[in-house]
Amino acid sequence: MKVLLTGATGYIGHQLALKLANDNIMVNALVRDLNSKNMPRHKNIIPFKGNICDYDSVKNAINDCDYVFHTAAYTDLKCNKIDTFYNTNVLGTANIMKASLDKNIKKVIYTSTLSVFGPALYHVPITENQPRISSYSNDYELTKKMSEEVVLEYEKKGVSCSILNLSRVYGPGLNTYSNGVNKIISKIMNDKVLYVPDKLHVEANYVYVEDVLNAQLLALEKGLSGEKYIIGGENEDYLGLFNRIKSISKSKISIIKLNYNLIKNGISLINGCNKLLGSQSMVTPKVLDSLFTNRSASSQKAVSELDYEITPLNEGLDCTINFLKK
């Protein structure tokens, strides 16, 4: 078996490439930089230099493949140019799907995000059937939803595909922009004081990275074409998450709550100054709002249809903490 994998230098794609390769599956990894320090190295991984925004490089990398795992995406919420999101997330996905149709790919597994469903009601987990109850809060959410529509458009043309909507992923792996949960765990482990917004009742769903990798293979085997599956773990609010991390890591950190609107206004002021100076801020109001939005979710559909299994949050946190200690 041979597969095309996009996003091999990313947090999830890197580990998925190695998992597939270790299972004796040949992996054509389409990457922009062949010399990236994040490039997974294995005898069964064949790197192809290219970009999903360039159809010719996609067509070259997909040649002789049986399946496609499309994990590449532009995720940086600090970016204020929608074209950057649109080109990668929408046009890039269209190139992957067109090439899959042209090359008679047997199945495409598309990695999306839970945030396309919008916010959850408090204590009401998101399901695949939930209608979105709010407008799109950032360009990432919007373009990921648009990319899902592209995938489903090609499904109607005959490309078998399943969509995986991931919640907040954590666990051992690369230190990239997209694994912010690991950064919080690390701060609680190592810092003496943590200043946080006072909206600690906000709930989210946290999924262990190994569960995500297993879900990719389960979807390849059992996922129904045209179906979406929420791939998540346990729901927890920030206060509960912080207390779990403190307890497992035996951290003595002091967590100090600050007024949410005060923090948001301060970030807006700093962003304005940075814009005048021509520099980029680490956090924006959009990033803050995205982090403090209720996103509890249910993976019952994946459990029942894919035989998906969930790693308990405490167990996953323990493994992650041990990894970060090293």
Short mmCIF file of C-alpha atoms in Angstrom, two decimals:
data_model
loop_
_atom_site.label_atom_id
_atom_site.label_comp_id
_atom_site.label_asym_id
_atom_site.label_seq_id
_atom_site.Cartn_x
_atom_site.Cartn_y
_atom_site.Cartn_z
CA MET A 1 0.00 0.00 0.00
CA LYS A 2 1.18 3.53 -0.77
CA VAL A 3 -0.37 6.76 0.53
CA LEU A 4 0.04 10.47 -0.08
CA LEU A 5 0.37 12.45 3.15
CA THR A 6 0.20 16.23 3.36
CA GLY A 7 1.34 18.15 6.42
CA ALA A 8 4.17 15.76 7.31
CA THR A 9 6.17 18.53 9.03
CA GLY A 10 3.22 19.43 11.26
CA TYR A 11 2.37 18.16 14.74
CA ILE A 12 -0.12 15.48 13.64
CA GLY A 13 1.20 14.78 10.16
CA HIS A 14 4.74 14.11 11.40
CA GLN A 15 3.61 11.38 13.78
CA LEU A 16 1.08 9.97 11.32
CA ALA A 17 3.82 9.60 8.70
CA LEU A 18 6.01 7.64 11.13
CA LYS A 19 3.09 5.49 12.29
CA LEU A 20 2.21 4.56 8.72
CA ALA A 21 5.85 3.92 7.83
CA ASN A 22 6.35 1.71 10.88
CA ASP A 23 3.35 -0.33 9.69
CA ASN A 24 5.23 -0.95 6.41
CA ILE A 25 3.06 1.46 4.46
CA MET A 26 4.89 3.52 1.85
CA VAL A 27 4.34 7.25 2.41
CA ASN A 28 4.74 9.95 -0.23
CA ALA A 29 5.19 13.05 1.94
CA LEU A 30 4.49 16.33 0.16
CA VAL A 31 6.47 19.08 1.93
CA ARG A 32 7.59 22.60 1.07
CA ASP A 33 11.05 22.22 2.60
CA LEU A 34 12.92 18.94 2.16
CA ASN A 35 15.49 20.06 4.75
CA SER A 36 12.97 20.98 7.46
CA LYS A 37 14.04 19.84 10.92
CA ASN A 38 10.47 18.56 11.32
CA MET A 39 10.71 16.23 8.34
CA PRO A 40 10.00 12.64 9.49
CA ARG A 41 12.81 10.28 8.51
CA HIS A 42 12.14 6.63 7.71
CA LYS A 43 13.04 4.22 4.90
CA ASN A 44 9.33 3.99 3.99
CA ILE A 45 8.84 7.78 3.77
CA ILE A 46 9.58 9.35 0.38
CA PRO A 47 9.72 13.17 0.52
CA PHE A 48 8.35 15.18 -2.40
CA LYS A 49 9.13 18.88 -2.60
CA GLY A 50 6.05 20.88 -3.43
CA ASN A 51 3.02 22.75 -2.20
CA ILE A 52 -0.63 21.77 -2.09
CA CYS A 53 -1.38 25.14 -3.70
CA ASP A 54 0.50 23.94 -6.80
CA TYR A 55 -1.51 21.28 -8.64
CA ASP A 56 1.46 19.91 -10.60
CA SER A 57 3.41 19.11 -7.43
CA VAL A 58 0.33 17.43 -5.94
CA LYS A 59 -0.15 15.37 -9.13
CA ASN A 60 3.50 14.33 -9.01
CA ALA A 61 3.39 13.26 -5.35
CA ILE A 62 0.10 11.36 -5.62
CA ASN A 63 1.28 9.19 -8.50
CA ASP A 64 0.87 5.43 -7.80
CA CYS A 65 -0.79 6.09 -4.41
CA ASP A 66 -3.82 4.16 -3.19
CA TYR A 67 -5.01 6.50 -0.43
CA VAL A 68 -4.60 10.09 0.77
CA PHE A 69 -4.28 11.53 4.27
CA HIS A 70 -4.74 15.31 3.98
CA THR A 71 -3.63 16.94 7.25
CA ALA A 72 -2.00 20.14 5.94
CA ALA A 73 -3.68 23.42 6.85
CA TYR A 74 -2.90 27.05 7.62
CA THR A 75 -3.86 27.61 11.27
CA ASP A 76 -2.17 30.81 12.49
CA LEU A 77 -4.99 32.94 13.90
CA LYS A 78 -2.59 35.88 14.25
CA CYS A 79 -2.64 36.27 10.46
CA ASN A 80 -5.10 38.92 9.26
CA LYS A 81 -4.95 38.05 5.55
CA ILE A 82 -7.82 35.80 4.53
CA ASP A 83 -6.08 35.01 1.22
CA THR A 84 -3.40 33.11 3.15
CA PHE A 85 -6.03 30.90 4.79
CA TYR A 86 -8.08 30.55 1.61
CA ASN A 87 -5.20 29.58 -0.66
CA THR A 88 -3.98 26.74 1.59
CA ASN A 89 -7.17 25.52 3.22
CA VAL A 90 -9.60 25.83 0.30
CA LEU A 91 -7.66 25.95 -2.97
CA GLY A 92 -5.05 23.51 -1.63
CA THR A 93 -7.75 21.06 -0.62
CA ALA A 94 -9.37 21.44 -4.05
CA ASN A 95 -6.04 20.45 -5.64
CA ILE A 96 -5.80 17.37 -3.42
CA MET A 97 -9.35 16.31 -4.24
CA LYS A 98 -8.99 16.97 -7.99
CA ALA A 99 -5.81 14.90 -8.11
CA SER A 100 -7.53 12.16 -6.09
CA LEU A 101 -10.34 12.06 -8.65
CA ASP A 102 -7.95 12.09 -11.58
CA LYS A 103 -5.79 9.30 -10.11
CA ASN A 104 -8.71 7.13 -8.94
CA ILE A 105 -7.65 7.27 -5.29
CA LYS A 106 -9.55 4.68 -3.25
CA LYS A 107 -10.20 6.95 -0.26
CA VAL A 108 -9.28 10.36 1.18
CA ILE A 109 -9.13 11.00 4.94
CA TYR A 110 -9.47 14.75 5.49
CA THR A 111 -8.39 16.24 8.82
CA SER A 112 -10.60 19.16 9.85
CA THR A 113 -11.41 20.87 13.12
CA LEU A 114 -14.17 20.85 15.72
CA SER A 115 -14.37 24.63 15.49
CA VAL A 116 -16.28 24.46 12.17
CA PHE A 117 -19.35 23.59 14.27
CA GLY A 118 -19.01 26.86 16.19
CA PRO A 119 -19.32 27.22 19.97
CA ALA A 120 -21.04 24.67 22.15
CA LEU A 121 -23.84 25.59 24.51
CA TYR A 122 -22.71 25.33 28.13
CA HIS A 123 -22.76 21.65 29.19
CA VAL A 124 -24.24 20.66 25.79
CA PRO A 125 -21.54 18.80 23.80
CA ILE A 126 -21.23 19.39 20.07
CA THR A 127 -22.30 16.50 17.81
CA GLU A 128 -21.97 16.01 14.06
CA ASN A 129 -25.65 16.92 13.59
CA GLN A 130 -25.48 20.21 15.46
CA PRO A 131 -26.34 23.24 13.32
CA ARG A 132 -23.96 26.14 13.70
CA ILE A 133 -25.53 28.74 16.01
CA SER A 134 -23.16 31.67 15.41
CA SER A 135 -21.25 33.42 12.64
CA TYR A 136 -17.66 32.44 11.89
CA SER A 137 -15.35 34.14 14.36
CA ASN A 138 -12.12 33.92 12.35
CA ASP A 139 -10.78 33.12 8.89
CA TYR A 140 -9.47 29.72 9.96
CA GLU A 141 -12.93 28.46 10.95
CA LEU A 142 -14.49 29.89 7.79
CA THR A 143 -11.95 28.43 5.35
CA LYS A 144 -11.92 25.03 7.05
CA LYS A 145 -15.69 24.88 6.64
CA MET A 146 -15.30 25.91 3.00
CA SER A 147 -12.68 23.19 2.52
CA GLU A 148 -15.08 20.59 3.92
CA GLU A 149 -17.60 21.68 1.31
CA VAL A 150 -14.94 21.15 -1.37
CA VAL A 151 -14.30 17.63 -0.04
CA LEU A 152 -18.01 16.79 -0.08
CA GLU A 153 -18.38 18.26 -3.58
CA TYR A 154 -15.75 15.82 -4.84
CA GLU A 155 -17.38 13.00 -2.87
CA LYS A 156 -20.43 13.52 -5.06
CA LYS A 157 -18.14 13.21 -8.10
CA GLY A 158 -17.03 9.78 -6.92
CA VAL A 159 -14.10 10.32 -4.53
CA SER A 160 -14.64 8.24 -1.38
CA CYS A 161 -13.74 10.38 1.65
CA SER A 162 -14.28 10.78 5.37
CA ILE A 163 -13.84 13.97 7.41
CA LEU A 164 -12.32 13.93 10.90
CA ASN A 165 -13.15 16.94 13.10
CA LEU A 166 -10.46 17.10 15.78
CA SER A 167 -10.88 18.77 19.15
CA ARG A 168 -7.88 20.21 21.05
CA VAL A 169 -4.99 17.80 20.53
CA TYR A 170 -2.27 17.27 23.13
CA GLY A 171 0.44 14.72 23.79
CA PRO A 172 4.02 13.83 22.82
CA GLY A 173 5.24 15.28 19.56
CA LEU A 174 6.72 18.27 17.78
CA ASN A 175 6.66 21.68 19.43
CA THR A 176 4.62 23.58 16.83
CA TYR A 177 2.14 26.46 16.81
CA SER A 178 -0.82 24.09 16.68
CA ASN A 179 -0.18 22.22 19.93
CA GLY A 180 -0.98 25.02 22.37
CA VAL A 181 -2.26 22.60 25.03
CA ASN A 182 1.27 21.24 25.43
CA LYS A 183 2.53 24.80 25.94
CA ILE A 184 0.05 25.34 28.79
CA ILE A 185 1.08 22.04 30.37
CA SER A 186 4.73 23.05 30.12
CA LYS A 187 4.09 26.46 31.71
CA ILE A 188 2.22 24.94 34.64
CA MET A 189 5.04 22.44 35.10
CA ASN A 190 7.86 25.00 35.00
CA ASP A 191 6.62 28.48 35.93
CA LYS A 192 6.03 29.87 39.40
CA VAL A 193 3.08 32.12 38.46
CA LEU A 194 0.50 31.87 35.70
CA TYR A 195 -1.78 34.83 34.90
CA VAL A 196 -5.00 33.75 33.22
CA PRO A 197 -8.34 35.32 32.19
CA ASP A 198 -11.07 34.81 34.78
CA LYS A 199 -13.32 32.78 32.41
CA LEU A 200 -12.09 29.47 33.82
CA HIS A 201 -15.56 27.93 33.57
CA VAL A 202 -15.19 27.68 29.78
CA GLU A 203 -15.27 24.03 28.67
CA ALA A 204 -13.40 22.36 25.84
CA ASN A 205 -12.71 18.86 24.59
CA TYR A 206 -9.18 17.43 24.77
CA VAL A 207 -7.97 14.52 22.63
CA TYR A 208 -4.73 12.57 23.09
CA VAL A 209 -2.59 12.60 19.95
CA GLU A 210 -2.28 8.81 19.78
CA ASP A 211 -6.08 8.59 19.63
CA VAL A 212 -6.03 10.94 16.64
CA LEU A 213 -3.50 8.74 14.82
CA ASN A 214 -5.56 5.62 15.51
CA ALA A 215 -8.70 7.41 14.29
CA GLN A 216 -7.02 8.14 10.95
CA LEU A 217 -6.45 4.42 10.33
CA LEU A 218 -9.88 3.45 11.64
CA ALA A 219 -11.50 5.98 9.29
CA LEU A 220 -9.53 4.53 6.38
CA GLU A 221 -10.88 1.07 7.19
CA LYS A 222 -14.39 1.76 8.48
CA GLY A 223 -15.33 5.39 7.82
CA LEU A 224 -18.35 5.90 5.60
CA SER A 225 -17.88 8.07 2.54
CA GLY A 226 -19.23 11.60 2.94
CA GLU A 227 -19.49 11.28 6.74
CA LYS A 228 -17.98 13.51 9.41
CA TYR A 229 -16.61 12.13 12.69
CA ILE A 230 -15.76 14.17 15.76
CA ILE A 231 -12.45 12.85 17.11
CA GLY A 232 -12.18 13.95 20.71
CA GLY A 233 -11.63 12.89 24.28
CA GLU A 234 -12.92 14.16 27.61
CA ASN A 235 -14.60 17.52 28.23
CA GLU A 236 -13.14 19.74 30.94
CA ASP A 237 -13.19 23.40 31.93
CA TYR A 238 -9.99 25.38 32.37
CA LEU A 239 -10.09 25.24 36.15
CA GLY A 240 -10.40 21.46 36.10
CA LEU A 241 -7.68 21.13 33.45
CA PHE A 242 -5.24 23.32 35.38
CA ASN A 243 -5.90 21.44 38.61
CA ARG A 244 -5.34 18.08 36.89
CA ILE A 245 -2.02 19.24 35.43
CA LYS A 246 -0.91 20.68 38.78
CA SER A 247 -1.79 17.48 40.61
CA ILE A 248 -0.16 15.08 38.12
CA SER A 249 3.00 17.18 37.69
CA LYS A 250 3.13 18.09 41.41
CA SER A 251 3.46 21.73 40.39
CA LYS A 252 3.39 24.48 43.02
CA ILE A 253 2.46 27.20 40.54
CA SER A 254 0.19 30.06 41.63
CA ILE A 255 -2.62 30.70 39.16
CA ILE A 256 -3.83 34.31 39.29
CA LYS A 257 -7.07 35.30 37.57
CA LEU A 258 -7.41 38.64 35.79
CA ASN A 259 -10.48 40.34 34.32
CA TYR A 260 -11.12 38.98 30.82
CA ASN A 261 -12.11 42.29 29.24
CA LEU A 262 -9.13 44.03 30.83
CA ILE A 263 -6.78 41.46 29.27
CA LYS A 264 -8.53 41.70 25.90
CA ASN A 265 -8.29 45.50 25.87
CA GLY A 266 -4.63 45.29 26.84
CA ILE A 267 -3.95 42.87 23.98
CA SER A 268 -5.73 45.22 21.55
CA LEU A 269 -3.56 48.12 22.72
CA ILE A 270 -0.35 46.10 22.36
CA ASN A 271 -1.42 44.90 18.91
CA GLY A 272 -2.02 48.49 17.83
CA CYS A 273 1.45 49.52 18.97
CA ASN A 274 3.06 46.52 17.30
CA LYS A 275 1.27 47.30 14.05
CA LEU A 276 2.72 50.81 14.07
CA LEU A 277 6.17 49.36 14.71
CA GLY A 278 5.75 46.77 11.97
CA SER A 279 5.98 43.75 14.28
CA GLN A 280 3.57 40.88 14.90
CA SER A 281 1.90 40.17 18.24
CA MET A 282 2.01 36.74 19.84
CA VAL A 283 -1.66 36.91 20.86
CA THR A 284 -4.58 38.79 19.30
CA PRO A 285 -8.15 39.37 20.51
CA LYS A 286 -9.32 36.76 17.97
CA VAL A 287 -6.92 34.19 19.38
CA LEU A 288 -8.08 34.96 22.92
CA ASP A 289 -11.76 34.67 22.02
CA SER A 290 -11.11 31.38 20.21
CA LEU A 291 -9.39 29.94 23.27
CA PHE A 292 -12.15 31.04 25.62
CA THR A 293 -15.16 29.68 23.73
CA ASN A 294 -17.13 26.67 24.96
CA ARG A 295 -16.21 23.67 22.79
CA SER A 296 -17.31 20.55 24.65
CA ALA A 297 -18.02 17.69 22.24
CA SER A 298 -19.15 14.09 21.89
CA SER A 299 -17.27 11.41 19.92
CA GLN A 300 -20.04 8.84 20.27
CA LYS A 301 -20.50 8.52 16.50
CA ALA A 302 -16.80 7.67 16.04
CA VAL A 303 -16.94 5.24 18.96
CA SER A 304 -19.95 3.38 17.56
CA GLU A 305 -19.10 3.46 13.82
CA LEU A 306 -15.28 3.36 13.83
CA ASP A 307 -14.65 1.47 17.08
CA TYR A 308 -12.75 4.57 18.20
CA GLU A 309 -11.34 4.43 21.74
CA ILE A 310 -10.66 7.39 24.03
CA THR A 311 -7.63 7.72 26.28
CA PRO A 312 -8.71 9.07 29.71
CA LEU A 313 -7.59 12.67 30.20
CA ASN A 314 -5.53 11.95 33.33
CA GLU A 315 -3.72 9.11 31.58
CA GLY A 316 -2.96 11.26 28.54
CA LEU A 317 -1.78 14.16 30.70
CA ASP A 318 0.51 11.86 32.66
CA CYS A 319 2.15 10.59 29.44
CA THR A 320 2.46 14.15 28.11
CA ILE A 321 4.02 15.44 31.32
CA ASN A 322 6.58 12.63 31.33
CA PHE A 323 7.40 13.42 27.70
CA LEU A 324 7.83 17.14 28.40
CA LYS A 325 10.07 16.42 31.39
CA LYS A 326 12.53 14.78 29.01
#
